[in-house]
Amino acid sequence: MLEVQLDAREDDWELSRGQRVRAMTYNGTVPGPTIEGRVGDTLVVNFTNHLREPTTIHWHGLRVPAAMDGSEAVQTAVPPGGRFRYQFQLTDAGTFWYHPHTDEPVQMERGLYGAIVVRGNSEPTVDHEQTLVLDDVRLDTTGQIAPPGGLLEQHSGREGNTRLVNGRSDLTLRMRAGELQRWHVINAASARYFRLALPGHSFVVLGTDGGFLPQSYRTAEVLLTPGDRVDLLVEATGAPSSTVALQTLPYDRGHGAGTTEIEDVLRVQYTAEPPLPRRTLPQIVNPIARIDTQNAVHRTITLDEVDDVAHQRMVFRINGEAHPNVTPVIARIGETQVWEIVNASGMDHPFHLHGFFFQVLDRNGEPESRVSWEDTVNIPGNARVRIAFRPEGRPGMWMFHCHILEHVANGMMGHLQVIAADAVEPPQRSPAPASPVQAAPHQHTHVHG
Ligand code: C2O
Ligand code: CU
């Protein structure tokens, strides 16, 4: 058994030497403590909320029982001063993370997140491992984290003015020439897409959200949407004492959102030591069978946005509904689900499913060449992506949503109700009480794109 104490509390967060902001932390640090376990371990987290507001913890990517998932569908938020004991088994090797599922644009922006690394039986041998949690924050003129902003930020999501790795804007990674490093990378940012490149180096991708790929592959750059993880090998091919910056390349998220410049994320400093003899790359072999979709249930999940002019806000919807007024999608245990996720807006949305890994079948009709297990996939503006998954058990209420925190907060979240194979289908609620958009008197609603 692996037992961890996590306390959410306000504390100072040092972004760089001498630069502190008021933050929300787990155990006083940002990120919170990295939880490291092995497949088969039972993880117990004794959680205490010392914040002045309610919160929960969600275990992003872990296949936990529904009651442990930390979303508002399954748990009343832990009140200030309250406690909750999370307990579940670690079933999959990979890189995961934890964060609240309440008031995400504030609580996560202010520092509530941490990494989880679960190890299996065939971990590659490397010289060094790093866990890199990417983030950004928006500092206001007083140097503090800005409260949620206006319409533009609600629409595009917050891309901060300060980029962070492991809670620092000035992180330096040491590397010895010739060595082999393994990086567990997590994107914990509100809305920023990180498109990582390390000039003069390449990455070998070992795994993604749900663990190792069937075969690793080499690439010059890797894109992480909010919520995404990637497991990389980095060969230290630089010269002793040289430095190189890990960069994020421009990425256009549509509707004028995203980045247009190359920005530095952290500094890699080679030590002066003589180069190590180069290692042969460890080979990962992790066969993944493609999900058989022959008898699948097919659904369309449409993402769109409407401009609620009367209330001066954007509403982001799934199948025409805005959270919390949503009709659950029903799925039976053992039944294969094929979801065509249609982005009817001109802006990218990183789609995340709780509780179950899926495989990407195709993007705009182009079959996906690699098989992998994912819990987060980018749906580019005006694109469609088909995914397949099969609930293997764990009945209950799950969430699926865009991982841009301002979009979740403005409605882009749905419920998935997993029921027993032979259960009577629960009666569908009559369509939700009209969402704020429809209810608005003198509305001037229009759909973009
Ligand atoms: Cu990190 Cu509901 O997700
Ligand atoms: Cu979105």
CSV table of C-alpha atoms and ligand atoms in Angstrom, one decimal:
chain,number,residue,atom,x,y,z
A,1,MET,CA,0.0,0.0,0.0
A,2,LEU,CA,1.2,3.5,-0.9
A,3,GLU,CA,-0.1,6.1,1.5
A,4,VAL,CA,0.2,9.8,0.8
A,5,GLN,CA,-1.0,12.9,2.7
A,6,LEU,CA,-2.1,15.7,0.5
A,7,ASP,CA,-3.1,19.1,2.0
A,8,ALA,CA,-4.5,21.8,-0.2
A,9,ARG,CA,-3.5,25.2,1.3
A,10,GLU,CA,-2.6,28.7,0.4
A,11,ASP,CA,1.1,29.3,0.4
A,12,ASP,CA,3.8,31.3,-1.3
A,13,TRP,CA,5.0,30.0,-4.7
A,14,GLU,CA,8.5,30.9,-5.8
A,15,LEU,CA,8.4,31.3,-9.6
A,16,SER,CA,12.0,32.3,-9.9
A,17,ARG,CA,14.6,33.4,-7.4
A,18,GLY,CA,13.0,36.0,-5.2
A,19,GLN,CA,9.8,36.2,-7.2
A,20,ARG,CA,6.9,35.0,-5.1
A,21,VAL,CA,3.2,34.8,-5.7
A,22,ARG,CA,0.3,33.8,-3.4
A,23,ALA,CA,-0.8,30.4,-4.6
A,24,MET,CA,-2.9,27.4,-3.8
A,25,THR,CA,-0.7,24.4,-3.3
A,26,TYR,CA,-0.6,20.7,-2.4
A,27,ASN,CA,1.7,20.4,0.6
A,28,GLY,CA,3.2,23.8,0.1
A,29,THR,CA,4.8,23.3,-3.3
A,30,VAL,CA,3.9,23.7,-7.0
A,31,PRO,CA,3.7,21.2,-8.4
A,32,GLY,CA,2.5,19.1,-5.5
A,33,PRO,CA,4.5,16.1,-4.6
A,34,THR,CA,5.1,13.6,-7.4
A,35,ILE,CA,3.3,10.4,-6.6
A,36,GLU,CA,5.4,7.4,-7.7
A,37,GLY,CA,3.9,3.9,-7.6
A,38,ARG,CA,4.0,0.5,-9.3
A,39,VAL,CA,1.2,-1.3,-11.1
A,40,GLY,CA,-0.8,-3.2,-8.6
A,41,ASP,CA,-0.1,-0.8,-5.7
A,42,THR,CA,-3.1,0.4,-3.7
A,43,LEU,CA,-2.8,4.2,-3.4
A,44,VAL,CA,-4.4,5.8,-0.4
A,45,VAL,CA,-4.5,9.6,-0.4
A,46,ASN,CA,-5.5,11.2,2.9
A,47,PHE,CA,-6.7,14.6,1.7
A,48,THR,CA,-7.3,17.6,3.8
A,49,ASN,CA,-8.7,20.9,2.5
A,50,HIS,CA,-7.2,23.9,4.2
A,51,LEU,CA,-8.4,26.3,1.5
A,52,ARG,CA,-11.1,28.8,2.1
A,53,GLU,CA,-13.2,27.2,-0.7
A,54,PRO,CA,-14.4,23.7,-1.5
A,55,THR,CA,-12.2,21.4,-3.7
A,56,THR,CA,-11.8,17.9,-4.9
A,57,ILE,CA,-9.0,15.8,-6.5
A,58,HIS,CA,-9.3,14.2,-9.9
A,59,TRP,CA,-6.8,11.6,-11.0
A,60,HIS,CA,-6.4,12.5,-14.6
A,61,GLY,CA,-5.9,9.3,-16.7
A,62,LEU,CA,-6.0,6.8,-13.8
A,63,ARG,CA,-8.6,4.1,-14.2
A,64,VAL,CA,-10.2,4.5,-10.8
A,65,PRO,CA,-13.6,3.5,-9.6
A,66,ALA,CA,-16.2,6.2,-10.4
A,67,ALA,CA,-16.7,7.1,-6.7
A,68,MET,CA,-12.9,8.0,-6.5
A,69,ASP,CA,-12.9,10.2,-9.7
A,70,GLY,CA,-13.2,13.5,-7.9
A,71,SER,CA,-15.6,15.1,-10.3
A,72,GLU,CA,-18.8,16.9,-9.1
A,73,ALA,CA,-20.9,14.1,-10.6
A,74,VAL,CA,-19.6,11.6,-8.0
A,75,GLN,CA,-18.4,13.6,-5.1
A,76,THR,CA,-19.6,16.6,-3.1
A,77,ALA,CA,-16.6,18.9,-3.0
A,78,VAL,CA,-14.6,18.7,0.3
A,79,PRO,CA,-15.5,21.8,2.3
A,80,PRO,CA,-12.9,24.1,3.9
A,81,GLY,CA,-11.5,22.1,6.8
A,82,GLY,CA,-12.9,18.9,5.5
A,83,ARG,CA,-11.1,15.6,4.7
A,84,PHE,CA,-11.5,12.8,2.1
A,85,ARG,CA,-9.8,9.5,1.7
A,86,TYR,CA,-9.2,8.5,-1.8
A,87,GLN,CA,-8.3,4.8,-2.3
A,88,PHE,CA,-7.8,2.8,-5.5
A,89,GLN,CA,-5.4,0.5,-7.3
A,90,LEU,CA,-2.9,1.7,-9.8
A,91,THR,CA,-3.6,-0.5,-12.9
A,92,ASP,CA,-1.6,1.0,-15.7
A,93,ALA,CA,2.1,2.1,-16.1
A,94,GLY,CA,2.4,5.6,-17.4
A,95,THR,CA,2.5,9.3,-16.7
A,96,PHE,CA,-0.6,10.8,-15.1
A,97,TRP,CA,-1.5,13.7,-13.0
A,98,TYR,CA,-3.8,15.0,-10.3
A,99,HIS,CA,-5.7,18.3,-10.0
A,100,PRO,CA,-9.0,19.7,-8.7
A,101,HIS,CA,-12.3,19.4,-10.5
A,102,THR,CA,-13.9,22.5,-9.0
A,103,ASP,CA,-13.4,26.1,-10.1
A,104,GLU,CA,-10.5,24.8,-12.4
A,105,PRO,CA,-9.6,28.2,-14.0
A,106,VAL,CA,-8.8,29.5,-10.5
A,107,GLN,CA,-7.6,26.5,-8.5
A,108,MET,CA,-5.4,25.0,-11.2
A,109,GLU,CA,-4.1,28.3,-12.4
A,110,ARG,CA,-3.1,29.1,-8.9
A,111,GLY,CA,-1.0,26.0,-8.5
A,112,LEU,CA,-3.1,22.9,-7.6
A,113,TYR,CA,-1.7,20.1,-9.7
A,114,GLY,CA,0.9,17.3,-9.4
A,115,ALA,CA,2.4,14.4,-11.3
A,116,ILE,CA,1.9,10.7,-11.0
A,117,VAL,CA,4.3,8.2,-12.4
A,118,VAL,CA,3.3,4.5,-12.4
A,119,ARG,CA,5.9,1.9,-13.2
A,120,GLY,CA,5.4,-1.5,-14.8
A,121,ASN,CA,7.7,-4.5,-15.3
A,122,SER,CA,9.6,-3.3,-18.3
A,123,GLU,CA,10.9,0.1,-17.6
A,124,PRO,CA,13.7,1.2,-19.9
A,125,THR,CA,17.2,1.6,-18.5
A,126,VAL,CA,18.4,5.2,-18.8
A,127,ASP,CA,20.9,7.5,-17.0
A,128,HIS,CA,18.5,10.0,-15.7
A,129,GLU,CA,14.7,10.6,-15.5
A,130,GLN,CA,13.0,13.9,-15.2
A,131,THR,CA,9.3,14.7,-14.6
A,132,LEU,CA,8.5,18.0,-16.3
A,133,VAL,CA,5.2,19.6,-15.6
A,134,LEU,CA,4.5,22.4,-18.1
A,135,ASP,CA,2.3,25.4,-17.2
A,136,ASP,CA,2.0,29.1,-17.5
A,137,VAL,CA,0.4,31.8,-15.3
A,138,ARG,CA,-0.8,35.3,-16.0
A,139,LEU,CA,0.8,37.8,-13.6
A,140,ASP,CA,-0.9,41.2,-13.2
A,141,THR,CA,0.8,44.5,-12.7
A,142,THR,CA,1.2,43.8,-9.0
A,143,GLY,CA,3.1,40.6,-9.8
A,144,GLN,CA,0.4,38.3,-8.5
A,145,ILE,CA,-1.6,35.7,-10.5
A,146,ALA,CA,-4.4,37.6,-12.2
A,147,PRO,CA,-8.0,36.7,-11.4
A,148,PRO,CA,-10.1,35.3,-14.3
A,149,GLY,CA,-10.2,37.8,-17.1
A,150,GLY,CA,-12.8,39.2,-19.5
A,151,LEU,CA,-14.5,38.0,-22.6
A,152,LEU,CA,-11.4,37.4,-24.6
A,153,GLU,CA,-9.9,35.1,-22.0
A,154,GLN,CA,-13.2,33.3,-21.5
A,155,HIS,CA,-13.3,32.7,-25.2
A,156,SER,CA,-9.6,31.8,-26.0
A,157,GLY,CA,-8.6,30.4,-22.7
A,158,ARG,CA,-5.8,31.9,-20.6
A,159,GLU,CA,-2.4,31.8,-22.1
A,160,GLY,CA,-0.2,33.3,-19.3
A,161,ASN,CA,2.7,35.7,-19.7
A,162,THR,CA,5.0,33.5,-17.7
A,163,ARG,CA,5.9,30.0,-18.8
A,164,LEU,CA,6.7,27.5,-16.1
A,165,VAL,CA,8.3,24.1,-15.8
A,166,ASN,CA,7.9,22.4,-12.4
A,167,GLY,CA,6.5,25.6,-11.1
A,168,ARG,CA,9.6,27.6,-12.1
A,169,SER,CA,10.2,30.2,-14.8
A,170,ASP,CA,14.0,29.7,-14.6
A,171,LEU,CA,14.4,26.0,-14.6
A,172,THR,CA,17.8,24.6,-15.7
A,173,LEU,CA,18.2,20.9,-16.4
A,174,ARG,CA,21.6,19.4,-16.2
A,175,MET,CA,22.6,16.9,-18.8
A,176,ARG,CA,25.9,15.1,-19.3
A,177,ALA,CA,27.1,14.6,-22.9
A,178,GLY,CA,26.4,11.1,-24.2
A,179,GLU,CA,23.8,10.2,-21.5
A,180,LEU,CA,20.3,9.1,-22.1
A,181,GLN,CA,17.5,10.8,-20.3
A,182,ARG,CA,13.8,9.9,-20.0
A,183,TRP,CA,11.4,12.8,-19.6
A,184,HIS,CA,7.8,12.4,-18.4
A,185,VAL,CA,6.1,15.5,-19.7
A,186,ILE,CA,2.7,16.8,-18.6
A,187,ASN,CA,0.9,19.8,-19.8
A,188,ALA,CA,-0.9,21.4,-16.8
A,189,ALA,CA,-1.6,24.7,-18.5
A,190,SER,CA,-5.1,26.3,-18.7
A,191,ALA,CA,-5.1,26.7,-22.5
A,192,ARG,CA,-1.5,26.8,-23.9
A,193,TYR,CA,-0.5,24.2,-26.4
A,194,PHE,CA,3.2,23.3,-26.0
A,195,ARG,CA,4.9,22.3,-29.2
A,196,LEU,CA,8.3,21.2,-27.9
A,197,ALA,CA,11.6,21.1,-29.7
A,198,LEU,CA,15.1,20.9,-28.5
A,199,PRO,CA,17.4,22.4,-31.2
A,200,GLY,CA,20.2,20.0,-32.3
A,201,HIS,CA,18.4,17.1,-30.6
A,202,SER,CA,15.5,14.8,-31.4
A,203,PHE,CA,13.0,13.0,-29.2
A,204,VAL,CA,12.2,9.3,-29.1
A,205,VAL,CA,8.5,8.9,-28.1
A,206,LEU,CA,8.1,5.9,-25.8
A,207,GLY,CA,4.6,6.5,-24.7
A,208,THR,CA,1.6,8.8,-24.5
A,209,ASP,CA,-1.4,9.2,-22.2
A,210,GLY,CA,-2.1,5.5,-21.5
A,211,GLY,CA,1.4,4.3,-21.4
A,212,PHE,CA,4.0,2.8,-23.8
A,213,LEU,CA,3.3,2.7,-27.5
A,214,PRO,CA,3.6,-0.6,-29.4
A,215,GLN,CA,6.9,0.8,-30.8
A,216,SER,CA,8.8,4.0,-30.1
A,217,TYR,CA,9.4,6.5,-32.8
A,218,ARG,CA,11.7,9.4,-33.4
A,219,THR,CA,10.5,13.0,-34.0
A,220,ALA,CA,11.8,16.5,-34.0
A,221,GLU,CA,8.9,18.0,-32.1
A,222,VAL,CA,6.0,16.9,-30.0
A,223,LEU,CA,2.7,18.7,-29.4
A,224,LEU,CA,1.0,18.6,-26.0
A,225,THR,CA,-2.5,20.0,-25.5
A,226,PRO,CA,-3.6,20.9,-22.0
A,227,GLY,CA,-4.1,17.6,-20.2
A,228,ASP,CA,-1.7,15.6,-22.5
A,229,ARG,CA,1.3,13.6,-21.4
A,230,VAL,CA,4.2,12.2,-23.3
A,231,ASP,CA,7.1,9.9,-22.3
A,232,LEU,CA,10.3,10.7,-24.1
A,233,LEU,CA,13.9,9.6,-24.5
A,234,VAL,CA,16.4,12.4,-25.0
A,235,GLU,CA,19.9,11.6,-26.2
A,236,ALA,CA,22.4,14.1,-24.9
A,237,THR,CA,24.1,14.7,-28.3
A,238,GLY,CA,25.4,18.1,-27.4
A,239,ALA,CA,29.0,19.0,-26.4
A,240,PRO,CA,30.2,19.3,-22.8
A,241,SER,CA,29.5,22.8,-21.2
A,242,SER,CA,27.2,23.8,-24.0
A,243,THR,CA,23.7,25.1,-23.4
A,244,VAL,CA,20.5,24.8,-25.4
A,245,ALA,CA,16.9,25.9,-24.7
A,246,LEU,CA,13.9,23.7,-24.8
A,247,GLN,CA,11.5,25.6,-27.0
A,248,THR,CA,7.8,25.7,-27.7
A,249,LEU,CA,7.2,26.5,-31.3
A,250,PRO,CA,4.3,28.6,-32.6
A,251,TYR,CA,0.9,27.0,-32.6
A,252,ASP,CA,-2.3,28.4,-34.0
A,253,ARG,CA,-5.4,27.3,-32.1
A,254,GLY,CA,-7.8,29.2,-34.4
A,255,HIS,CA,-9.8,32.3,-33.8
A,256,GLY,CA,-6.6,34.2,-33.2
A,257,ALA,CA,-5.7,32.1,-30.2
A,258,GLY,CA,-2.3,30.5,-29.7
A,259,THR,CA,1.3,31.6,-30.2
A,260,THR,CA,3.2,33.1,-33.1
A,261,GLU,CA,6.7,33.1,-31.7
A,262,ILE,CA,9.3,30.6,-30.6
A,263,GLU,CA,9.5,30.7,-26.8
A,264,ASP,CA,11.9,29.2,-24.4
A,265,VAL,CA,10.6,26.8,-21.8
A,266,LEU,CA,13.7,25.8,-19.9
A,267,ARG,CA,17.5,25.7,-20.2
A,268,VAL,CA,19.5,22.6,-20.7
A,269,GLN,CA,23.0,23.0,-19.3
A,270,TYR,CA,25.6,20.4,-20.3
A,271,THR,CA,28.0,19.6,-17.6
A,272,ALA,CA,31.8,19.9,-18.3
A,273,GLU,CA,32.3,16.1,-17.7
A,274,PRO,CA,33.7,14.1,-20.6
A,275,PRO,CA,31.0,12.5,-22.8
A,276,LEU,CA,29.6,9.1,-21.7
A,277,PRO,CA,29.8,6.4,-24.3
A,278,ARG,CA,26.5,6.4,-26.1
A,279,ARG,CA,24.0,3.9,-25.0
A,280,THR,CA,22.0,1.8,-27.4
A,281,LEU,CA,18.4,2.9,-27.2
A,282,PRO,CA,16.2,0.6,-25.1
A,283,GLN,CA,13.5,-1.1,-27.2
A,284,ILE,CA,10.0,-0.9,-25.9
A,285,VAL,CA,7.7,-3.6,-27.1
A,286,ASN,CA,4.1,-3.2,-25.9
A,287,PRO,CA,1.7,-4.7,-28.4
A,288,ILE,CA,-1.7,-3.0,-28.4
A,289,ALA,CA,-4.6,-4.7,-30.2
A,290,ARG,CA,-6.8,-2.4,-32.2
A,291,ILE,CA,-10.3,-2.2,-30.8
A,292,ASP,CA,-12.8,-4.2,-32.8
A,293,THR,CA,-15.5,-1.8,-33.9
A,294,GLN,CA,-17.8,-4.2,-35.7
A,295,ASN,CA,-20.7,-4.2,-33.3
A,296,ALA,CA,-20.0,-0.8,-31.9
A,297,VAL,CA,-22.5,1.8,-30.8
A,298,HIS,CA,-21.9,5.0,-32.9
A,299,ARG,CA,-22.4,8.4,-31.5
A,300,THR,CA,-21.7,11.9,-32.7
A,301,ILE,CA,-20.4,14.4,-30.1
A,302,THR,CA,-20.6,18.0,-31.5
A,303,LEU,CA,-18.6,20.8,-30.0
A,304,ASP,CA,-19.6,24.3,-30.6
A,305,GLU,CA,-19.7,27.8,-29.2
A,306,VAL,CA,-22.4,30.4,-29.0
A,307,ASP,CA,-22.0,34.0,-28.2
A,308,ASP,CA,-24.4,34.9,-25.4
A,309,VAL,CA,-24.5,38.6,-26.1
A,310,ALA,CA,-27.2,39.3,-23.6
A,311,HIS,CA,-25.0,38.0,-20.8
A,312,GLN,CA,-21.7,39.2,-22.3
A,313,ARG,CA,-20.3,35.7,-22.2
A,314,MET,CA,-19.4,32.8,-24.4
A,315,VAL,CA,-21.1,29.5,-24.0
A,316,PHE,CA,-19.3,26.3,-25.1
A,317,ARG,CA,-21.5,23.4,-25.7
A,318,ILE,CA,-21.5,19.6,-26.4
A,319,ASN,CA,-24.4,18.4,-28.5
A,320,GLY,CA,-26.2,21.7,-28.0
A,321,GLU,CA,-26.1,21.5,-24.2
A,322,ALA,CA,-24.0,23.5,-21.7
A,323,HIS,CA,-22.8,22.0,-18.5
A,324,PRO,CA,-24.3,21.6,-15.9
A,325,ASN,CA,-27.5,21.2,-17.8
A,326,VAL,CA,-26.5,18.1,-19.7
A,327,THR,CA,-28.2,14.8,-20.6
A,328,PRO,CA,-25.8,11.9,-19.9
A,329,VAL,CA,-24.6,9.7,-22.7
A,330,ILE,CA,-25.3,6.1,-21.7
A,331,ALA,CA,-22.8,3.3,-22.4
A,332,ARG,CA,-23.0,-0.4,-21.3
A,333,ILE,CA,-20.1,-2.3,-19.9
A,334,GLY,CA,-18.5,-4.4,-22.6
A,335,GLU,CA,-20.1,-2.5,-25.4
A,336,THR,CA,-17.7,-0.8,-27.8
A,337,GLN,CA,-18.3,2.9,-28.3
A,338,VAL,CA,-17.3,4.8,-31.4
A,339,TRP,CA,-17.6,8.5,-31.0
A,340,GLU,CA,-17.2,10.9,-33.8
A,341,ILE,CA,-16.2,14.1,-32.2
A,342,VAL,CA,-17.1,17.0,-34.5
A,343,ASN,CA,-15.7,20.4,-33.8
A,344,ALA,CA,-18.2,22.8,-35.2
A,345,SER,CA,-16.2,25.8,-34.1
A,346,GLY,CA,-13.2,27.4,-35.7
A,347,MET,CA,-11.0,26.8,-32.6
A,348,ASP,CA,-9.2,23.7,-31.4
A,349,HIS,CA,-10.6,21.8,-28.4
A,350,PRO,CA,-8.5,19.2,-26.5
A,351,PHE,CA,-11.1,16.5,-25.8
A,352,HIS,CA,-10.6,14.5,-22.5
A,353,LEU,CA,-12.5,11.4,-21.4
A,354,HIS,CA,-12.4,10.4,-17.7
A,355,GLY,CA,-12.0,6.8,-16.6
A,356,PHE,CA,-11.4,5.0,-19.9
A,357,PHE,CA,-8.6,5.0,-22.5
A,358,PHE,CA,-9.6,5.3,-26.1
A,359,GLN,CA,-7.9,4.7,-29.4
A,360,VAL,CA,-8.0,7.3,-32.2
A,361,LEU,CA,-9.5,5.6,-35.3
A,362,ASP,CA,-9.2,8.5,-37.8
A,363,ARG,CA,-8.9,12.2,-38.2
A,364,ASN,CA,-11.0,13.8,-40.9
A,365,GLY,CA,-11.4,10.3,-42.3
A,366,GLU,CA,-7.7,9.7,-42.5
A,367,PRO,CA,-7.0,6.4,-40.6
A,368,GLU,CA,-4.6,6.8,-37.7
A,369,SER,CA,-1.4,4.9,-38.4
A,370,ARG,CA,-0.3,4.4,-34.8
A,371,VAL,CA,-2.3,2.5,-32.2
A,372,SER,CA,-2.1,4.0,-28.8
A,373,TRP,CA,-4.2,4.5,-25.6
A,374,GLU,CA,-5.2,8.1,-25.0
A,375,ASP,CA,-7.4,10.0,-22.7
A,376,THR,CA,-6.9,13.4,-24.3
A,377,VAL,CA,-7.0,14.2,-28.0
A,378,ASN,CA,-6.8,17.4,-29.9
A,379,ILE,CA,-9.9,18.2,-32.1
A,380,PRO,CA,-8.7,21.0,-34.4
A,381,GLY,CA,-11.1,23.7,-35.5
A,382,ASN,CA,-13.7,22.4,-38.0
A,383,ALA,CA,-12.2,18.9,-37.8
A,384,ARG,CA,-13.7,15.6,-36.9
A,385,VAL,CA,-11.9,12.8,-35.0
A,386,ARG,CA,-13.3,9.3,-34.4
A,387,ILE,CA,-12.3,7.5,-31.2
A,388,ALA,CA,-13.2,4.0,-29.9
A,389,PHE,CA,-13.3,2.7,-26.3
A,390,ARG,CA,-15.0,-0.1,-24.4
A,391,PRO,CA,-15.9,0.3,-20.7
A,392,GLU,CA,-14.5,-2.9,-19.2
A,393,GLY,CA,-16.4,-2.3,-15.9
A,394,ARG,CA,-16.5,0.5,-13.3
A,395,PRO,CA,-20.1,1.6,-13.7
A,396,GLY,CA,-21.0,5.1,-12.7
A,397,MET,CA,-21.0,8.7,-13.9
A,398,TRP,CA,-18.0,10.0,-15.7
A,399,MET,CA,-17.1,13.2,-17.4
A,400,PHE,CA,-15.8,14.2,-20.8
A,401,HIS,CA,-14.8,17.7,-21.6
A,402,CYS,CA,-12.5,20.2,-23.3
A,403,HIS,CA,-9.4,20.6,-21.2
A,404,ILE,CA,-9.2,24.3,-21.8
A,405,LEU,CA,-10.2,25.3,-18.3
A,406,GLU,CA,-12.2,28.4,-19.4
A,407,HIS,CA,-14.2,26.2,-21.8
A,408,VAL,CA,-15.1,23.7,-19.1
A,409,ALA,CA,-16.1,26.6,-16.9
A,410,ASN,CA,-18.3,27.9,-19.7
A,411,GLY,CA,-20.1,24.7,-20.4
A,412,MET,CA,-18.0,22.3,-22.5
A,413,MET,CA,-18.4,19.2,-20.4
A,414,GLY,CA,-20.7,16.2,-20.7
A,415,HIS,CA,-21.6,13.2,-18.6
A,416,LEU,CA,-21.0,9.6,-19.6
A,417,GLN,CA,-23.1,7.1,-17.6
A,418,VAL,CA,-21.6,3.6,-17.6
A,419,ILE,CA,-24.2,1.0,-16.7
A,420,ALA,CA,-24.2,-2.8,-16.3
A,421,ALA,CA,-24.4,-4.9,-19.5
A,422,ASP,CA,-27.9,-6.0,-18.7
A,423,ALA,CA,-29.2,-2.9,-16.9
A,424,VAL,CA,-32.4,-1.3,-17.9
A,425,GLU,CA,-31.5,1.9,-19.6
A,426,PRO,CA,-32.1,4.8,-17.2
A,427,PRO,CA,-34.9,7.1,-18.4
A,428,GLN,CA,-33.4,10.1,-20.1
A,429,ARG,CA,-34.1,13.3,-18.3
A,430,SER,CA,-36.4,15.5,-20.3
A,431,PRO,CA,-34.2,18.1,-22.0
A,432,ALA,CA,-32.5,20.2,-19.4
A,433,PRO,CA,-34.1,23.4,-18.2
A,434,ALA,CA,-33.3,25.8,-20.9
A,435,SER,CA,-29.6,26.8,-20.8
A,436,PRO,CA,-28.8,30.4,-20.0
A,437,VAL,CA,-28.4,31.1,-23.7
A,438,GLN,CA,-31.8,29.9,-24.6
A,439,ALA,CA,-33.4,31.5,-21.6
A,440,ALA,CA,-32.0,34.9,-22.2
A,441,PRO,CA,-34.7,37.4,-23.1
A,442,HIS,CA,-33.9,39.5,-26.2
A,443,GLN,CA,-31.1,37.1,-27.0
A,444,HIS,CA,-28.8,37.7,-29.9
A,445,THR,CA,-27.4,34.3,-30.2
A,446,HIS,CA,-25.3,33.2,-33.1
A,447,VAL,CA,-23.1,30.3,-33.7
A,448,HIS,CA,-19.6,30.9,-35.0
A,449,GLY,CA,-18.0,29.1,-37.9
B,1,C2O,CU1,-7.6,16.7,-16.2
B,1,C2O,CU2,-11.7,16.3,-16.1
B,1,C2O,O1,-9.6,16.5,-16.2
B,2,CU,CU,-12.1,24.0,-25.7
